[in-house]
Amino acid sequence: MTEPVESEATEAIDGGSPAFVHPRGTILLVISAHRAQPNFTVTPSAKEAFAAELEGPRPARAA
């Protein structure tokens, strides 16, 4: 996994997938890989907390 930049988050396995976890225990990001695409899932609490910093690519819509 890639190390988070300037973060105190730790790496863990959640639901069988790599995840970054905040020191208070909140899951921030879960990463998984599939045959056709990677999946980066930001939890609702992390998305809300970092909304101002989360700019760039928008989530893909289901086909």
Tab-separated table of N, CA, C and O in Angstrom:
chain	number	residue	atom	x	y	z
A	1	MET	N	0.847	-1.191	0.000
A	1	MET	CA	0.000	0.000	0.000
A	1	MET	C	0.882	1.240	0.000
A	1	MET	O	2.030	1.194	0.376
A	2	THR	N	0.275	2.333	-0.371
A	2	THR	CA	0.976	3.605	-0.376
A	2	THR	C	0.853	4.251	0.986
A	2	THR	O	-0.211	4.255	1.583
A	3	GLU	N	1.934	4.796	1.479
A	3	GLU	CA	1.902	5.462	2.778
A	3	GLU	C	1.155	6.782	2.667
A	3	GLU	O	1.368	7.537	1.725
A	4	PRO	N	0.265	7.086	3.618
A	4	PRO	CA	-0.407	8.386	3.592
A	4	PRO	C	0.606	9.499	3.851
A	4	PRO	O	1.551	9.316	4.602
A	5	VAL	N	0.431	10.623	3.210
A	5	VAL	CA	1.342	11.755	3.354
A	5	VAL	C	0.948	12.566	4.580
A	5	VAL	O	-0.203	12.945	4.743
A	6	GLU	N	1.930	12.820	5.453
A	6	GLU	CA	1.717	13.621	6.658
A	6	GLU	C	0.463	13.199	7.411
A	6	GLU	O	-0.417	14.007	7.687
A	7	SER	N	0.359	11.949	7.729
A	7	SER	CA	-0.828	11.447	8.406
A	7	SER	C	-0.423	10.515	9.538
A	7	SER	O	0.612	9.865	9.486
A	8	GLU	N	-1.265	10.450	10.533
A	8	GLU	CA	-1.056	9.510	11.625
A	8	GLU	C	-1.885	8.252	11.412
A	8	GLU	O	-1.949	7.399	12.284
A	9	ALA	N	-2.521	8.133	10.249
A	9	ALA	CA	-3.339	6.964	9.943
A	9	ALA	C	-2.459	5.721	9.907
A	9	ALA	O	-1.291	5.775	9.528
A	10	THR	N	-3.036	4.604	10.297
A	10	THR	CA	-2.327	3.334	10.251
A	10	THR	C	-2.974	2.440	9.206
A	10	THR	O	-4.118	2.656	8.810
A	11	GLU	N	-2.235	1.453	8.767
A	11	GLU	CA	-2.757	0.492	7.809
A	11	GLU	C	-3.405	-0.659	8.547
A	11	GLU	O	-2.930	-1.081	9.597
A	12	ALA	N	-4.506	-1.169	7.999
A	12	ALA	CA	-5.208	-2.296	8.589
A	12	ALA	C	-5.911	-3.059	7.480
A	12	ALA	O	-5.978	-2.599	6.347
A	13	ILE	N	-6.436	-4.217	7.808
A	13	ILE	CA	-7.271	-4.981	6.885
A	13	ILE	C	-8.697	-4.877	7.404
A	13	ILE	O	-8.978	-5.189	8.551
A	14	ASP	N	-9.605	-4.407	6.536
A	14	ASP	CA	-11.016	-4.264	6.915
A	14	ASP	C	-11.857	-4.948	5.853
A	14	ASP	O	-11.785	-4.594	4.683
A	15	GLY	N	-12.625	-5.935	6.238
A	15	GLY	CA	-13.441	-6.659	5.280
A	15	GLY	C	-12.618	-7.359	4.217
A	15	GLY	O	-13.057	-7.527	3.094
A	16	GLY	N	-11.386	-7.721	4.554
A	16	GLY	CA	-10.510	-8.396	3.626
A	16	GLY	C	-9.753	-7.474	2.686
A	16	GLY	O	-9.026	-7.935	1.821
A	17	SER	N	-9.931	-6.159	2.835
A	17	SER	CA	-9.261	-5.183	1.973
A	17	SER	C	-8.369	-4.266	2.790
A	17	SER	O	-8.674	-3.966	3.948
A	18	PRO	N	-7.265	-3.775	2.187
A	18	PRO	CA	-6.416	-2.813	2.881
A	18	PRO	C	-7.197	-1.532	3.190
A	18	PRO	O	-8.023	-1.092	2.389
A	19	ALA	N	-6.905	-0.943	4.331
A	19	ALA	CA	-7.592	0.274	4.742
A	19	ALA	C	-6.637	1.182	5.511
A	19	ALA	O	-5.650	0.715	6.068
A	20	PHE	N	-6.936	2.473	5.519
A	20	PHE	CA	-6.240	3.432	6.372
A	20	PHE	C	-7.192	3.800	7.494
A	20	PHE	O	-8.349	4.144	7.252
A	21	VAL	N	-6.699	3.735	8.737
A	21	VAL	CA	-7.534	3.967	9.908
A	21	VAL	C	-6.957	5.120	10.721
A	21	VAL	O	-5.757	5.161	11.013
A	22	HIS	N	-7.823	6.059	11.088
A	22	HIS	CA	-7.442	7.203	11.922
A	22	HIS	C	-7.093	6.688	13.321
A	22	HIS	O	-7.623	5.666	13.757
A	23	PRO	N	-6.221	7.394	14.052
A	23	PRO	CA	-5.859	6.949	15.402
A	23	PRO	C	-7.063	6.752	16.338
A	23	PRO	O	-7.002	5.961	17.267
A	24	ARG	N	-8.168	7.448	16.082
A	24	ARG	CA	-9.372	7.266	16.919
A	24	ARG	C	-10.173	6.049	16.512
A	24	ARG	O	-11.201	5.758	17.103
A	25	GLY	N	-9.726	5.331	15.458
A	25	GLY	CA	-10.417	4.115	15.043
A	25	GLY	C	-11.338	4.285	13.852
A	25	GLY	O	-11.917	3.312	13.387
A	26	THR	N	-11.499	5.488	13.343
A	26	THR	CA	-12.363	5.728	12.193
A	26	THR	C	-11.674	5.267	10.913
A	26	THR	O	-10.535	5.644	10.650
A	27	ILE	N	-12.361	4.446	10.122
A	27	ILE	CA	-11.813	4.007	8.844
A	27	ILE	C	-11.913	5.186	7.882
A	27	ILE	O	-12.981	5.761	7.685
A	28	LEU	N	-10.786	5.553	7.281
A	28	LEU	CA	-10.749	6.697	6.369
A	28	LEU	C	-10.889	6.290	4.911
A	28	LEU	O	-11.569	6.960	4.139
A	29	LEU	N	-10.234	5.211	4.517
A	29	LEU	CA	-10.188	4.810	3.122
A	29	LEU	C	-9.992	3.309	3.037
A	29	LEU	O	-9.191	2.741	3.783
A	30	VAL	N	-10.737	2.671	2.141
A	30	VAL	CA	-10.581	1.246	1.881
A	30	VAL	C	-10.218	1.084	0.410
A	30	VAL	O	-10.802	1.725	-0.454
A	31	ILE	N	-9.233	0.243	0.122
A	31	ILE	CA	-8.744	0.033	-1.232
A	31	ILE	C	-8.965	-1.422	-1.622
A	31	ILE	O	-8.663	-2.328	-0.847
A	32	SER	N	-9.489	-1.642	-2.829
A	32	SER	CA	-9.597	-3.007	-3.338
A	32	SER	C	-9.322	-2.986	-4.834
A	32	SER	O	-9.433	-1.956	-5.483
A	33	ALA	N	-8.946	-4.129	-5.371
A	33	ALA	CA	-8.656	-4.237	-6.797
A	33	ALA	C	-9.526	-5.337	-7.395
A	33	ALA	O	-9.729	-6.382	-6.783
A	34	HIS	N	-10.038	-5.053	-8.563
A	34	HIS	CA	-10.906	-5.997	-9.261
A	34	HIS	C	-10.358	-6.192	-10.670
A	34	HIS	O	-9.494	-5.443	-11.122
A	35	ARG	N	-10.859	-7.153	-11.364
A	35	ARG	CA	-10.350	-7.465	-12.696
A	35	ARG	C	-10.410	-6.256	-13.627
A	35	ARG	O	-9.479	-5.995	-14.380
A	36	ALA	N	-11.482	-5.491	-13.578
A	36	ALA	CA	-11.670	-4.388	-14.524
A	36	ALA	C	-11.277	-3.016	-13.976
A	36	ALA	O	-11.082	-2.094	-14.752
A	37	GLN	N	-11.187	-2.869	-12.656
A	37	GLN	CA	-10.891	-1.537	-12.117
A	37	GLN	C	-10.463	-1.610	-10.658
A	37	GLN	O	-10.798	-2.547	-9.957
A	38	PRO	N	-9.732	-0.571	-10.215
A	38	PRO	CA	-9.436	-0.444	-8.778
A	38	PRO	C	-10.632	0.223	-8.100
A	38	PRO	O	-11.460	0.856	-8.756
A	39	ASN	N	-10.717	0.092	-6.797
A	39	ASN	CA	-11.799	0.711	-6.050
A	39	ASN	C	-11.215	1.397	-4.822
A	39	ASN	O	-10.569	0.763	-4.002
A	40	PHE	N	-11.422	2.705	-4.716
A	40	PHE	CA	-10.995	3.484	-3.570
A	40	PHE	C	-12.257	4.007	-2.908
A	40	PHE	O	-12.960	4.838	-3.476
A	41	THR	N	-12.570	3.513	-1.727
A	41	THR	CA	-13.797	3.896	-1.053
A	41	THR	C	-13.475	4.788	0.137
A	41	THR	O	-12.809	4.365	1.079
A	42	VAL	N	-13.940	6.021	0.070
A	42	VAL	CA	-13.781	6.965	1.174
A	42	VAL	C	-15.036	6.861	2.034
A	42	VAL	O	-16.152	6.955	1.514
A	43	THR	N	-14.864	6.666	3.318
A	43	THR	CA	-16.023	6.536	4.197
A	43	THR	C	-16.744	7.880	4.328
A	43	THR	O	-16.142	8.942	4.169
A	44	PRO	N	-18.059	7.857	4.617
A	44	PRO	CA	-18.821	9.107	4.729
A	44	PRO	C	-18.238	10.099	5.732
A	44	PRO	O	-18.176	11.300	5.460
A	45	SER	N	-17.766	9.620	6.875
A	45	SER	CA	-17.225	10.536	7.885
A	45	SER	C	-15.937	11.196	7.400
A	45	SER	O	-15.710	12.386	7.621
A	46	ALA	N	-15.095	10.441	6.690
A	46	ALA	CA	-13.858	11.016	6.153
A	46	ALA	C	-14.175	11.992	5.023
A	46	ALA	O	-13.569	13.057	4.923
A	47	LYS	N	-15.134	11.649	4.177
A	47	LYS	CA	-15.517	12.532	3.076
A	47	LYS	C	-16.030	13.865	3.613
A	47	LYS	O	-15.674	14.925	3.103
A	48	GLU	N	-16.837	13.824	4.652
A	48	GLU	CA	-17.377	15.048	5.255
A	48	GLU	C	-16.256	15.867	5.904
A	48	GLU	O	-16.175	17.082	5.726
A	49	ALA	N	-15.369	15.217	6.622
A	49	ALA	CA	-14.303	15.914	7.329
A	49	ALA	C	-13.315	16.591	6.382
A	49	ALA	O	-12.766	17.641	6.697
A	50	PHE	N	-13.092	15.987	5.196
A	50	PHE	CA	-12.111	16.514	4.261
A	50	PHE	C	-12.735	17.030	2.971
A	50	PHE	O	-12.075	17.139	1.949
A	51	ALA	N	-14.000	17.390	3.000
A	51	ALA	CA	-14.728	17.811	1.798
A	51	ALA	C	-14.016	18.939	1.051
A	51	ALA	O	-13.948	18.926	-0.175
A	52	ALA	N	-13.474	19.897	1.769
A	52	ALA	CA	-12.811	21.033	1.126
A	52	ALA	C	-11.539	20.600	0.397
A	52	ALA	O	-11.134	21.232	-0.579
A	53	GLU	N	-10.913	19.517	0.844
A	53	GLU	CA	-9.660	19.059	0.248
A	53	GLU	C	-9.860	17.997	-0.832
A	53	GLU	O	-8.934	17.670	-1.552
A	54	LEU	N	-11.065	17.451	-0.925
A	54	LEU	CA	-11.333	16.381	-1.891
A	54	LEU	C	-11.820	16.978	-3.201
A	54	LEU	O	-12.999	17.034	-3.484
A	55	GLU	N	-10.891	17.417	-4.008
A	55	GLU	CA	-11.216	17.949	-5.316
A	55	GLU	C	-10.556	17.090	-6.356
A	55	GLU	O	-9.595	16.387	-6.088
A	56	GLY	N	-11.053	17.129	-7.550
A	56	GLY	CA	-10.454	16.351	-8.623
A	56	GLY	C	-11.460	15.427	-9.233
A	56	GLY	O	-12.627	15.778	-9.390
A	57	PRO	N	-11.046	14.205	-9.571
A	57	PRO	CA	-11.941	13.268	-10.254
A	57	PRO	C	-13.207	13.003	-9.447
A	57	PRO	O	-13.171	12.860	-8.220
A	58	ARG	N	-14.312	12.979	-10.137
A	58	ARG	CA	-15.596	12.674	-9.506
A	58	ARG	C	-15.835	11.161	-9.552
A	58	ARG	O	-15.313	10.470	-10.420
A	59	PRO	N	-16.642	10.634	-8.631
A	59	PRO	CA	-16.921	9.201	-8.638
A	59	PRO	C	-17.588	8.777	-9.942
A	59	PRO	O	-18.371	9.528	-10.521
A	60	ALA	N	-17.273	7.581	-10.411
A	60	ALA	CA	-17.899	7.059	-11.616
A	60	ALA	C	-19.335	6.652	-11.312
A	60	ALA	O	-19.652	6.248	-10.189
A	61	ARG	N	-20.177	6.775	-12.290
A	61	ARG	CA	-21.566	6.334	-12.132
A	61	ARG	C	-21.689	4.913	-12.636
A	61	ARG	O	-21.003	4.518	-13.580
A	62	ALA	N	-22.579	4.165	-12.020
A	62	ALA	CA	-22.787	2.777	-12.450
A	62	ALA	C	-23.319	2.741	-13.871
A	62	ALA	O	-24.119	3.583	-14.265
A	63	ALA	N	-22.869	1.761	-14.618
A	63	ALA	CA	-23.301	1.650	-16.023
A	63	ALA	C	-24.677	1.039	-16.121
A	63	ALA	O	-25.167	0.390	-15.285
